[in-house]
XYZ file of N, CA and C in Angstrom:
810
model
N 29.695 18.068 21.505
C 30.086 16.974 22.387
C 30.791 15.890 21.577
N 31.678 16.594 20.652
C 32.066 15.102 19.770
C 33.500 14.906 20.197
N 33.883 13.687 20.380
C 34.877 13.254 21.260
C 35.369 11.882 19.808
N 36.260 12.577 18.737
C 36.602 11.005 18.079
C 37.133 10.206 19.029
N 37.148 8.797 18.562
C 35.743 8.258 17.804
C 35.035 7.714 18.613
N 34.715 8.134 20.139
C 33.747 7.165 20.809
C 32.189 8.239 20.480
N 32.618 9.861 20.317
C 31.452 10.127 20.532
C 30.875 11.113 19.422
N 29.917 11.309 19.055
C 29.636 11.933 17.836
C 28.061 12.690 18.402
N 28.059 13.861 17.655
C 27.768 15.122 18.353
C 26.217 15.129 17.381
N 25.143 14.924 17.697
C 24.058 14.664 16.883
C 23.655 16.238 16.291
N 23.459 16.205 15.096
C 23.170 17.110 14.461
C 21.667 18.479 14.927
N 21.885 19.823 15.426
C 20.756 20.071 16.332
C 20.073 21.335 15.490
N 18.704 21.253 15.104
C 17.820 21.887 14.547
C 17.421 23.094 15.099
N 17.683 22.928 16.371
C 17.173 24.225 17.311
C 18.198 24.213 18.778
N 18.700 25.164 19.169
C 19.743 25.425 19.851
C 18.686 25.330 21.448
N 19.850 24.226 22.307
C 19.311 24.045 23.560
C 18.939 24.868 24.268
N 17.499 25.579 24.871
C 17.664 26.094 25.797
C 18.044 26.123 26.996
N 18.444 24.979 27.485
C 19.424 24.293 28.811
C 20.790 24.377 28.173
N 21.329 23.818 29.841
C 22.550 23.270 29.892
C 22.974 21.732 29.778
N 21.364 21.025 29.472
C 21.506 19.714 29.409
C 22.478 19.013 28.173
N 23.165 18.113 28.477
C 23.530 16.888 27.575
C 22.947 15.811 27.760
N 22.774 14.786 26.584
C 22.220 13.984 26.514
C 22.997 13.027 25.669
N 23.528 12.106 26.452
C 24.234 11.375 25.490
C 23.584 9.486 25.265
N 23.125 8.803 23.922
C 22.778 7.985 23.955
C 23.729 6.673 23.546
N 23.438 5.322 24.506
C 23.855 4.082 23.832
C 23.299 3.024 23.755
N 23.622 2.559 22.054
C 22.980 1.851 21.180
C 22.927 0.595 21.999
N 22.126 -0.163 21.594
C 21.552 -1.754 21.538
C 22.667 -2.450 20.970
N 22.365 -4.252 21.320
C 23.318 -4.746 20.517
C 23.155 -4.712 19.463
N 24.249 -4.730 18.252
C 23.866 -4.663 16.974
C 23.762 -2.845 16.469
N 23.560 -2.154 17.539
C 23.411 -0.597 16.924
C 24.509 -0.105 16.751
N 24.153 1.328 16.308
C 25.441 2.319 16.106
C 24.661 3.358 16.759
N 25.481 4.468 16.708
C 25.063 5.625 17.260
C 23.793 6.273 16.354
N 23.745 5.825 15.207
C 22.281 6.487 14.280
C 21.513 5.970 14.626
N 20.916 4.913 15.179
C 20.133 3.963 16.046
C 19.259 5.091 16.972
N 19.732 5.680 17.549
C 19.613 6.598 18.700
C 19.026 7.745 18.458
N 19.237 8.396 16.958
C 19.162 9.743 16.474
C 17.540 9.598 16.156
N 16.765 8.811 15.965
C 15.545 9.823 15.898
C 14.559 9.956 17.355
N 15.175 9.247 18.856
C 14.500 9.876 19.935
C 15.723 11.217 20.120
N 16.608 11.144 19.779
C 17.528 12.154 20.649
C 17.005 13.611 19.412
N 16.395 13.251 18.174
C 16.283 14.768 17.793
C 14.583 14.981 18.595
N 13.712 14.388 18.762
C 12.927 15.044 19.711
C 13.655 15.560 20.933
N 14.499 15.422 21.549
C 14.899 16.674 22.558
C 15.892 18.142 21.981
N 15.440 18.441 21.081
C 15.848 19.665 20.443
C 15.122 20.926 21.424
N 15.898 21.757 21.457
C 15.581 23.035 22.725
C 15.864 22.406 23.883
N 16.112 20.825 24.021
C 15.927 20.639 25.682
C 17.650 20.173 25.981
N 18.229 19.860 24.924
C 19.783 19.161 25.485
C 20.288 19.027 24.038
N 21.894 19.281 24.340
C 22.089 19.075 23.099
C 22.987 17.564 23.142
N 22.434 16.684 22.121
C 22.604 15.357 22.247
C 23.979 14.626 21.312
N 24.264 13.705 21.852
C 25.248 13.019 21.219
C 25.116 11.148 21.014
N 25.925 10.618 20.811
C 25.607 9.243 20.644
C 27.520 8.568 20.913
N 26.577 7.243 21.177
C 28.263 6.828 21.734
C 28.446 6.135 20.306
N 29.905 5.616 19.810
C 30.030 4.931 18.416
C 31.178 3.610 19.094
N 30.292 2.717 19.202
C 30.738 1.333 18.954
C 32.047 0.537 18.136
N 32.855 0.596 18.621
C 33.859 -0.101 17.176
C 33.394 -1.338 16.908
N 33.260 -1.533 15.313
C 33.204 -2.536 14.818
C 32.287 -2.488 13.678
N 31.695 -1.208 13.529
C 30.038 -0.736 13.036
C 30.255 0.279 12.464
N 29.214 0.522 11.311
C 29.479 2.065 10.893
C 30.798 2.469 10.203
N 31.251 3.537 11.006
C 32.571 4.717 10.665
C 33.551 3.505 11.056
N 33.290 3.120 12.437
C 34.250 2.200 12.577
C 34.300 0.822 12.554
N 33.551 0.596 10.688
C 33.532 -1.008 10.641
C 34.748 -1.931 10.680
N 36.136 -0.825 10.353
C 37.284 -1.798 10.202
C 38.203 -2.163 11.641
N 37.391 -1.674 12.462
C 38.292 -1.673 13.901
C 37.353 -3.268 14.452
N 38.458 -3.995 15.471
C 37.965 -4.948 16.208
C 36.437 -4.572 17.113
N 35.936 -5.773 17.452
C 34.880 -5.403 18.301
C 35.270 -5.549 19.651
N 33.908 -4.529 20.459
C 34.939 -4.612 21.470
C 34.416 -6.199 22.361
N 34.783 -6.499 23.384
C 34.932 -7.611 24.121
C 34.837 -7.665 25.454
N 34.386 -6.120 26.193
C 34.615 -6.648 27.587
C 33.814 -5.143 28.193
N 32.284 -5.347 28.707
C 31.529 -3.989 28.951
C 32.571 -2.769 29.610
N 32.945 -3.372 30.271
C 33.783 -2.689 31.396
C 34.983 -1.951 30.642
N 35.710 -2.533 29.974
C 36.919 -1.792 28.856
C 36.176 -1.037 28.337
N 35.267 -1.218 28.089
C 34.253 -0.199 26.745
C 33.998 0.779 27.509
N 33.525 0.957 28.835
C 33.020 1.944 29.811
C 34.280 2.759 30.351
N 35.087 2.305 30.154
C 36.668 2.863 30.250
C 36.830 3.871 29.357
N 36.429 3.227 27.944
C 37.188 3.956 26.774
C 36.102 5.515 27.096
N 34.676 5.170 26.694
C 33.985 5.939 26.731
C 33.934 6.886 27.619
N 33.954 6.742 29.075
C 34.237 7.500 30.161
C 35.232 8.683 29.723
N 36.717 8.234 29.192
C 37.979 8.991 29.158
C 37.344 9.396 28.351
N 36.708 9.632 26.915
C 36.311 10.086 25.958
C 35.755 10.998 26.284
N 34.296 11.215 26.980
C 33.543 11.920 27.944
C 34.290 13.075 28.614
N 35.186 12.534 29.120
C 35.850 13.353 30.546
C 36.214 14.704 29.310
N 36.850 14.362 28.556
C 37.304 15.309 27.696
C 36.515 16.522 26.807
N 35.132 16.137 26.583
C 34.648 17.174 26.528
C 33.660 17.415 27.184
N 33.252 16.839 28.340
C 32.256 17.444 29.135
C 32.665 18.956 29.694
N 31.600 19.773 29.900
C 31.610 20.529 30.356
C 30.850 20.589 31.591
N 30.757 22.563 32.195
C 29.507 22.242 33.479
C 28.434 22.113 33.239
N 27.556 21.588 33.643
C 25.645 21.073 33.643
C 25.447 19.994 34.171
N 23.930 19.482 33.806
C 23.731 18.238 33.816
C 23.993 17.236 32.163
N 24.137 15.963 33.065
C 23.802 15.326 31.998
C 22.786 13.941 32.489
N 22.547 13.919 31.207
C 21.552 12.670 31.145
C 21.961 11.233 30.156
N 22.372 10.276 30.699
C 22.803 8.847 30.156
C 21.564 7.905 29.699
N 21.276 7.668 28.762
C 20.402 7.137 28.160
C 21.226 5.206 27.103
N 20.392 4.518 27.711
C 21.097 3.296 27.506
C 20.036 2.319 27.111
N 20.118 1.762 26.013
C 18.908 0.642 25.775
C 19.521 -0.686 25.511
N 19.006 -1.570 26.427
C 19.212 -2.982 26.511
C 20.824 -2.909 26.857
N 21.838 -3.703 25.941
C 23.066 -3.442 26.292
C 23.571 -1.579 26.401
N 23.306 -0.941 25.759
C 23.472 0.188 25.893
C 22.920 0.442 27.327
N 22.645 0.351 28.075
C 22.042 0.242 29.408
C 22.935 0.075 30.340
N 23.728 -1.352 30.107
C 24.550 -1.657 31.183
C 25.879 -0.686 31.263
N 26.035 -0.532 29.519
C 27.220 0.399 29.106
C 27.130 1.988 29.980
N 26.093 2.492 29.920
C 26.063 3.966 30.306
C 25.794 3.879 31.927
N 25.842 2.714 32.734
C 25.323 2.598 34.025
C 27.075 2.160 34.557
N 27.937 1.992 33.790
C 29.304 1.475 34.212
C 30.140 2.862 33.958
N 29.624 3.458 32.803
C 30.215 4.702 32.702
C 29.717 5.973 33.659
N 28.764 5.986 33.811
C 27.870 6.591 35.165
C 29.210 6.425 36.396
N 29.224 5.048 36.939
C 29.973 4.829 37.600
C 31.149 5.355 38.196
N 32.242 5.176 36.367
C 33.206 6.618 36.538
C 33.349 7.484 36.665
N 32.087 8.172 36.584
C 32.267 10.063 36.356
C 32.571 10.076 37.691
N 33.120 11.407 38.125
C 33.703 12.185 39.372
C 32.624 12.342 39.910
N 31.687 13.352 39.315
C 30.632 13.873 39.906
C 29.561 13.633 39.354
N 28.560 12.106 40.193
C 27.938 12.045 39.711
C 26.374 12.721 40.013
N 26.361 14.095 40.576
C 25.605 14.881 41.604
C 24.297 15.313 40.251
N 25.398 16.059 38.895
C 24.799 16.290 38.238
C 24.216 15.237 37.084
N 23.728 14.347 37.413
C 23.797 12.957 36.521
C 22.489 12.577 36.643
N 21.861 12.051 35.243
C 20.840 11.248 35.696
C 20.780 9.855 34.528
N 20.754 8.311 35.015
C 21.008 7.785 34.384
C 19.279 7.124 33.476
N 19.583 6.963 32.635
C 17.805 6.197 32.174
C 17.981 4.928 31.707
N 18.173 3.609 32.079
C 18.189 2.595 31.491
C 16.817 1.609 30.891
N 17.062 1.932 29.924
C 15.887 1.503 28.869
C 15.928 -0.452 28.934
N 14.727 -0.476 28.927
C 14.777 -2.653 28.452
C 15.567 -3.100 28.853
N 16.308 -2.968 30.049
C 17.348 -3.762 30.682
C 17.156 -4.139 32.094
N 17.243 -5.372 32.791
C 16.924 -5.576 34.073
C 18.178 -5.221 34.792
N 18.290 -4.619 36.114
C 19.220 -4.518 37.029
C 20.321 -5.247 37.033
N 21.809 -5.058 36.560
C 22.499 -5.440 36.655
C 22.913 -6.570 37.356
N 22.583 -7.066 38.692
C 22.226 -7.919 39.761
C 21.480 -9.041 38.935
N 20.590 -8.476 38.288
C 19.404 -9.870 38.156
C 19.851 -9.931 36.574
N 20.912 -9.902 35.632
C 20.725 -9.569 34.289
C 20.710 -11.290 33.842
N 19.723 -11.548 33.006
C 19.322 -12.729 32.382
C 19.204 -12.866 30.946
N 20.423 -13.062 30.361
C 20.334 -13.375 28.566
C 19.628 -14.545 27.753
N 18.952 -14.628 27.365
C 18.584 -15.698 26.403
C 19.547 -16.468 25.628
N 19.727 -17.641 25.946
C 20.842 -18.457 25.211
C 20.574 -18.827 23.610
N 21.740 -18.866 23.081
C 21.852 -19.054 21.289
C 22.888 -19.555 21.258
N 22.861 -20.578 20.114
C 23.952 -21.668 19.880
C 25.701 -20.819 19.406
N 26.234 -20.682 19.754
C 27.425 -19.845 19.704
C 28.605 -20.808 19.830
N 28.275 -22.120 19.749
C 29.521 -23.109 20.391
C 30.309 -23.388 19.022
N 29.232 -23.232 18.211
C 29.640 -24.281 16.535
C 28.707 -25.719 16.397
N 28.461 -25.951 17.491
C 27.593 -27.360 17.512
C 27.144 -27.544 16.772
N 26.141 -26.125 16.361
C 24.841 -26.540 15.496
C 24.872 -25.081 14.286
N 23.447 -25.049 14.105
C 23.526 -23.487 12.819
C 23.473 -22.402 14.227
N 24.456 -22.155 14.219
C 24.752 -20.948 14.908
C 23.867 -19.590 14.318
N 23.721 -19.223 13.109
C 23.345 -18.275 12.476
C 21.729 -18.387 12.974
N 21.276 -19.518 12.605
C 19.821 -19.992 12.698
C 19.460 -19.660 13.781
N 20.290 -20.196 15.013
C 19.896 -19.346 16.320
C 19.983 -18.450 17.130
N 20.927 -17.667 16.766
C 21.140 -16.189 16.521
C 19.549 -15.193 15.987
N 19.303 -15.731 14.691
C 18.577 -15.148 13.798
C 17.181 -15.491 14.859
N 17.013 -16.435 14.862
C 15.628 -16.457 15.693
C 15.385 -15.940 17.160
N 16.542 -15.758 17.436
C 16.718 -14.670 19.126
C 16.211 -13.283 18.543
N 16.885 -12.999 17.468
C 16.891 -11.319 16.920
C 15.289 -10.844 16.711
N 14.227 -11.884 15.827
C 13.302 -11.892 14.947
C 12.239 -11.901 16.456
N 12.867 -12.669 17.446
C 11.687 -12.970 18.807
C 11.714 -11.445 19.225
N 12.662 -10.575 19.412
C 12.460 -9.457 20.277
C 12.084 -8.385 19.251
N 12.050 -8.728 17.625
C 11.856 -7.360 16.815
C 12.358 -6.588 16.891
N 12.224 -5.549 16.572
C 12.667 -3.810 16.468
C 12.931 -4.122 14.985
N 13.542 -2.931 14.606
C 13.778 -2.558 13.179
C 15.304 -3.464 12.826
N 16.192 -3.824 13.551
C 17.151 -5.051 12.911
C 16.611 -6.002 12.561
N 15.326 -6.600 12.930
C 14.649 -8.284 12.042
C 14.878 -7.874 10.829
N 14.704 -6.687 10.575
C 14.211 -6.480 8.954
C 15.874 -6.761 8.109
N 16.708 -6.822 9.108
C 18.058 -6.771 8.244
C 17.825 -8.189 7.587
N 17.633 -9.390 8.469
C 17.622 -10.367 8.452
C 17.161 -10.683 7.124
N 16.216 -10.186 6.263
C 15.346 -10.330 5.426
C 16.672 -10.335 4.419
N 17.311 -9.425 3.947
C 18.499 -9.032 3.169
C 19.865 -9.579 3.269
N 20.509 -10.486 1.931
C 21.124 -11.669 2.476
C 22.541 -10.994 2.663
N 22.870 -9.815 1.931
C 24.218 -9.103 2.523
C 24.146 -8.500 3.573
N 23.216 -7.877 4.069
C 22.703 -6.783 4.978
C 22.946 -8.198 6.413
N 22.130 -9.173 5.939
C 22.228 -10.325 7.151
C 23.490 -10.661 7.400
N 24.705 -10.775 6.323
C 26.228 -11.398 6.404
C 26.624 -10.488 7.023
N 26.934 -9.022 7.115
C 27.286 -7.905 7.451
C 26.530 -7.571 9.136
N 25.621 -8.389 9.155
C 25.023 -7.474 10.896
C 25.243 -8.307 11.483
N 25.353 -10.373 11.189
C 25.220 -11.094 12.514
C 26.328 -11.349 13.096
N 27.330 -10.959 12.807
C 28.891 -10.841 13.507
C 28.843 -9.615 14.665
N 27.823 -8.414 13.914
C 28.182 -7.313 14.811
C 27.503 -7.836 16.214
N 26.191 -8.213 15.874
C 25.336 -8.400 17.161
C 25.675 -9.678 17.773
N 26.060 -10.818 17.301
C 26.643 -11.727 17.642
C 28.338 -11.354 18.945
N 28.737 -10.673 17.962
C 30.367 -10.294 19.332
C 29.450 -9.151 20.329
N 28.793 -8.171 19.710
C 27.534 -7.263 20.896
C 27.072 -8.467 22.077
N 26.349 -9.825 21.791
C 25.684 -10.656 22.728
C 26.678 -11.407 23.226
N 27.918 -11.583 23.112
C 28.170 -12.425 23.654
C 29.512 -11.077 24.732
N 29.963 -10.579 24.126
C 30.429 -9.357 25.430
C 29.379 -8.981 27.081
N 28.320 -8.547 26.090
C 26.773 -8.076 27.114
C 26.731 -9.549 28.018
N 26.688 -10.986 27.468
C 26.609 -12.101 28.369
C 27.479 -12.187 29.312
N 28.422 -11.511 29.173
C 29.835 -11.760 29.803
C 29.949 -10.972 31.026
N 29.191 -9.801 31.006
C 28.958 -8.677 32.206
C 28.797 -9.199 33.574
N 29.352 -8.370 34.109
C 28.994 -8.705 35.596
C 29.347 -7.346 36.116
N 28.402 -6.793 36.680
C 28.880 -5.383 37.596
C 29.592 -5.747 38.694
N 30.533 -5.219 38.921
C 31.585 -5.301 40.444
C 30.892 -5.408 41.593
N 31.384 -5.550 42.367
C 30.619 -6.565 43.733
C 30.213 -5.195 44.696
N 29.296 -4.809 45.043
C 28.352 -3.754 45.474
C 28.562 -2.388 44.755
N 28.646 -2.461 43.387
C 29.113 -1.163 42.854
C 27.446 -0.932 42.399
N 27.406 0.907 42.599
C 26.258 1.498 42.810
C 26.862 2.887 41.841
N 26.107 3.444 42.043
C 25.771 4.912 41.323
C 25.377 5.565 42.645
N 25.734 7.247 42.303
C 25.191 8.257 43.415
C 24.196 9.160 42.712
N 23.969 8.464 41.168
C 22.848 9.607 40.685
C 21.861 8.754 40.736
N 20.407 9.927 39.989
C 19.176 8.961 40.486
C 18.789 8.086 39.100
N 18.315 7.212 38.918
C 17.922 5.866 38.097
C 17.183 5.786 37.489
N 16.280 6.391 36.295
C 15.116 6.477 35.380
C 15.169 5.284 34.884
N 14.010 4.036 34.734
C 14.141 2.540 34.486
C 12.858 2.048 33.490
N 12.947 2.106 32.553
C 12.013 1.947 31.636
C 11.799 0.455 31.071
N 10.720 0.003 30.564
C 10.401 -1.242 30.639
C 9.374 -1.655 29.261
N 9.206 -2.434 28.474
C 7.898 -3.278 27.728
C 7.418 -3.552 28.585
N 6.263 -3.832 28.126
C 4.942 -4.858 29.375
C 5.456 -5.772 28.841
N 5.645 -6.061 27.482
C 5.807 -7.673 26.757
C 6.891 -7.884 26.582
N 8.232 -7.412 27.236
C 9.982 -7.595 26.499
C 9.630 -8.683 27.469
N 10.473 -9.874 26.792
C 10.711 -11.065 27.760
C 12.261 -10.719 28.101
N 12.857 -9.863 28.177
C 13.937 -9.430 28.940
C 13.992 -8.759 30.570
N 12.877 -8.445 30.227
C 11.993 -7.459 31.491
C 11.339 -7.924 32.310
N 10.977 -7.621 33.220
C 9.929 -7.591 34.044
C 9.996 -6.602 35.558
N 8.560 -6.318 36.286
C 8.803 -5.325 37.342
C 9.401 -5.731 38.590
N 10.077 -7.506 39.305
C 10.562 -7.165 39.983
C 12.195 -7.149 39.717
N 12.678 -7.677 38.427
C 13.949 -7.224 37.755
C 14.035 -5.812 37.345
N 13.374 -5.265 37.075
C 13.648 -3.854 37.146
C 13.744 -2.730 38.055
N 12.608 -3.137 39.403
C 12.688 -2.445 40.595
C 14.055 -2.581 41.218
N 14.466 -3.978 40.935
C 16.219 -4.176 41.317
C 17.042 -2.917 41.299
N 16.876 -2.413 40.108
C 17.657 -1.464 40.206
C 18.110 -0.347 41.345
N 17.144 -0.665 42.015
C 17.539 0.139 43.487
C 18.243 0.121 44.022
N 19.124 -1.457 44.077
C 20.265 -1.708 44.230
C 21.441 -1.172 43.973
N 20.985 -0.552 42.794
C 22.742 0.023 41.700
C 22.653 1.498 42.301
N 21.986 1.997 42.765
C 21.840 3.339 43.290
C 21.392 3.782 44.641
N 22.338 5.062 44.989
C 21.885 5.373 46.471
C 20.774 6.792 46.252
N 20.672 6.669 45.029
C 19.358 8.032 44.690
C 18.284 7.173 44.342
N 16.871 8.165 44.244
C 15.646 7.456 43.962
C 15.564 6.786 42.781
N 14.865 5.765 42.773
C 14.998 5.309 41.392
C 12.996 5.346 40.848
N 13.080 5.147 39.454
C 11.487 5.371 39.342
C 11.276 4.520 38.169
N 10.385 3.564 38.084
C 10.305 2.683 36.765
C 9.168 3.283 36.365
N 8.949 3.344 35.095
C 7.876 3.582 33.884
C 8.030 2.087 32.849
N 6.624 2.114 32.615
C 6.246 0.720 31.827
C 5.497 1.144 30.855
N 5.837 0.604 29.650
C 5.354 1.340 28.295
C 4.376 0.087 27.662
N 3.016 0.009 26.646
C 3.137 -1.148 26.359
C 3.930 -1.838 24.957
N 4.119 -2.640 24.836
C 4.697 -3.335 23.536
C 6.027 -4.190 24.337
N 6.684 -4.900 23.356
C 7.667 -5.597 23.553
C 9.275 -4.881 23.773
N 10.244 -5.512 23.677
C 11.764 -4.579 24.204
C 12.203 -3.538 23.390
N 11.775 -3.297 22.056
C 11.808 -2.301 21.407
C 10.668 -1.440 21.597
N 10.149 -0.630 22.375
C 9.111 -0.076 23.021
C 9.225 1.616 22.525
N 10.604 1.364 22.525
C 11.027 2.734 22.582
C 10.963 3.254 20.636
N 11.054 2.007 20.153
C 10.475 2.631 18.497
C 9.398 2.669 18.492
N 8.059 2.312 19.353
C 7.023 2.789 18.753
C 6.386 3.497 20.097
N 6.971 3.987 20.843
C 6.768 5.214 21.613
C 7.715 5.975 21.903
N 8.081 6.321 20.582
C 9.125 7.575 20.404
C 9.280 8.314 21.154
N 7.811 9.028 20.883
C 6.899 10.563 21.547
C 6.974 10.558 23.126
N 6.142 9.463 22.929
C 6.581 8.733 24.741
C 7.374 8.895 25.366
N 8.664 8.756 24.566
C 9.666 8.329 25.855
C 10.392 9.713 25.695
N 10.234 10.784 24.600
C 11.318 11.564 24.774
C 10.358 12.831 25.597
N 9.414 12.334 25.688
C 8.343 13.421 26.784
C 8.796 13.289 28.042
N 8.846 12.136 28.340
C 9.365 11.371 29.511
C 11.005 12.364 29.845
N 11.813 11.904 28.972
C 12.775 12.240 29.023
C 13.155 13.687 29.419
N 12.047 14.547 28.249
C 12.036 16.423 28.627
C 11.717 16.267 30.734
N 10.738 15.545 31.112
C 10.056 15.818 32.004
C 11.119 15.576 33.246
N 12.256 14.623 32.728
C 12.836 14.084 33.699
C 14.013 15.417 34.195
N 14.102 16.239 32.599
C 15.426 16.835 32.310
C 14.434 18.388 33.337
N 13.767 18.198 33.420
C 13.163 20.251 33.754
C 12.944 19.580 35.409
N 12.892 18.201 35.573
C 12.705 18.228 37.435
C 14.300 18.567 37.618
N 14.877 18.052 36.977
C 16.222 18.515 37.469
C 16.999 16.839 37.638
N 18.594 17.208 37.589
C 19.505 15.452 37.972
C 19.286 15.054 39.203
N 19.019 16.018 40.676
C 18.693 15.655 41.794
C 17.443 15.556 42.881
N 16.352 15.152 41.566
C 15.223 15.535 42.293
C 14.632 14.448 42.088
N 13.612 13.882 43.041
C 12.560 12.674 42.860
C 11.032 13.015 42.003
N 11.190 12.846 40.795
C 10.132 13.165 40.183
C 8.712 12.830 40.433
N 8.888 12.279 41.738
C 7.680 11.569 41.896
C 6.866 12.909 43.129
N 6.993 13.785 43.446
C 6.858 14.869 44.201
C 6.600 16.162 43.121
N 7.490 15.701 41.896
C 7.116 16.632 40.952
C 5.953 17.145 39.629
N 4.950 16.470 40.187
C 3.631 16.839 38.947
C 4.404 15.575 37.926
N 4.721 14.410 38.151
C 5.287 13.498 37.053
C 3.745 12.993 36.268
N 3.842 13.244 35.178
C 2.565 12.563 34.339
C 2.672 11.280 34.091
N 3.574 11.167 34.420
C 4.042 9.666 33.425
C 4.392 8.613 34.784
N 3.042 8.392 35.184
C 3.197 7.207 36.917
C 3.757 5.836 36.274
N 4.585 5.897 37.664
C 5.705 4.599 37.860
C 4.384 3.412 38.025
N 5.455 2.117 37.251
C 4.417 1.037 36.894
C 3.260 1.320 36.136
N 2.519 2.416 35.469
C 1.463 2.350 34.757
C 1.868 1.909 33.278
N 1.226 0.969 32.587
C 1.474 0.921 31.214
C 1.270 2.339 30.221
N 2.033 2.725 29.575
C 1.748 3.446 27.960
C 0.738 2.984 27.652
N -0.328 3.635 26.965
C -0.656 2.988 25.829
C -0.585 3.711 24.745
N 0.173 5.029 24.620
C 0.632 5.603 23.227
C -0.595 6.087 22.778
């Protein structure tokens, strides 16, 4: 599934027994390696890929991009080109969320589709945390303390004073694009909506996430994990169980009829 340079074809240990794809997108601040250690737990179940960001990585010398919607453009055409027949499955965390729910959008057919938006509230209700970005003040300072409040494994860049010069531009032009979003005025999806959540992300919550019902004319089903918006690094296992379970009901089925282990609104506790 590698499509230079939006899409890069994750390296697979054991050959899919489906027809599934699985393609993931990064957080602000990520790259497509971000993604690679839930997408190698679905080995035998899909063979996975990752979207690649300009500005990061392979493509640190290219501009960043600036506008969700152009980005969901690029990626889409990228897509179109080597998809084949099956399903696929769109997997999106936080900004990566809104990204794969706009690209969702474009596909032709979105019959065989199932989208999963990770730590992100419904497009409709999306609410960013403000950081000094004007120049007013230490811009960096409040940047840095947005990053360090939600954790995951980028705080730790912060710690490292090149590693810090080198990431807060990326996630910095990442937050302020993602602020800029607005989904088109009743634009929906025709596939069904997998909606995953922290108990503790202060990005989240269950009636911003049930929203999502809105963006779709298929069922939608929230799962609530516990921990904060990075949930998904310390329920790896979790979520890519989730994920197998979603991929064997099938892109057009309501998992909630289907023996789902994993009940809507119950917390994880890993």
């Amino acid at each position: 599934m590698d499509a230079e340079p939006w899409i890069r074809r994750y390296p697979q240990t054991v050959p899919p027994a489906t027809a599934w794809r699985a393609l993931f997108f990064p957080h602000s601040g990520g790259s497509a390696d971000s993604c690679q250690p839930l997408a190698a737990r679905l080995a035998g179940f899909a063979s996975t890929a990752g979207v690649r960001y300009p500005g990061r990585a392979e493509r640190g010398r290219e501009p960043f991009f600036t506008d969700v919607h152009v980005l969901a453009d690029q990626v889409a055409g990228a897509l179109a080109t080597v998809r084949a027949d099956g399903p696929l499955l769109l997997f999106g965390h936080s900004l990566g969320a809104a990204v794969a729910y706009e690209v969702a959008r474009r596909l032709p057919d979105q019959r065989h589709t199932v989208l999963v938006a990770s730590g992100h509230p419904a497009p409709s209700r999306l609410e960013l945390p403000g950081f000094d970005d004007d120049g007013a003040g230490d811009a960096d300072a409040s940047l840095t303390e947005l990053i360090r409040s939600l954790g995951g494994a980028d705080a730790a860049l912060l710690d490292h004073p090149l590693l810090r010069r080198m990431f807060l531009p990326v996630i910095r032009a990442d937050l302020r694009a993602h602020r800029r979003y607005r989904p088109g005025p009743g634009s929906a999806v025709g596939c069904r909506v997998v909606a995953l959540m922290g108990a503790d992300d202060p990005l989240t919550d269950e009636p911003r996430m049930q929203a999502w019902q809105r963006h779709t004319t298929a069922p939608l089903r929230v799962h609530t994990f516990s921990g904060g918006h990075f949930f998904t690094h310390t329920h790896t296992a979790e979520v890519a169980e989730l994920l197998r379970h979603v991929m064997t009901a099938g892109p057009g089925t309501d998992p909630t009829h289907q023996g789902d282990t994993h009940a809507a609104r119950t917390p994880h506790t890993g």
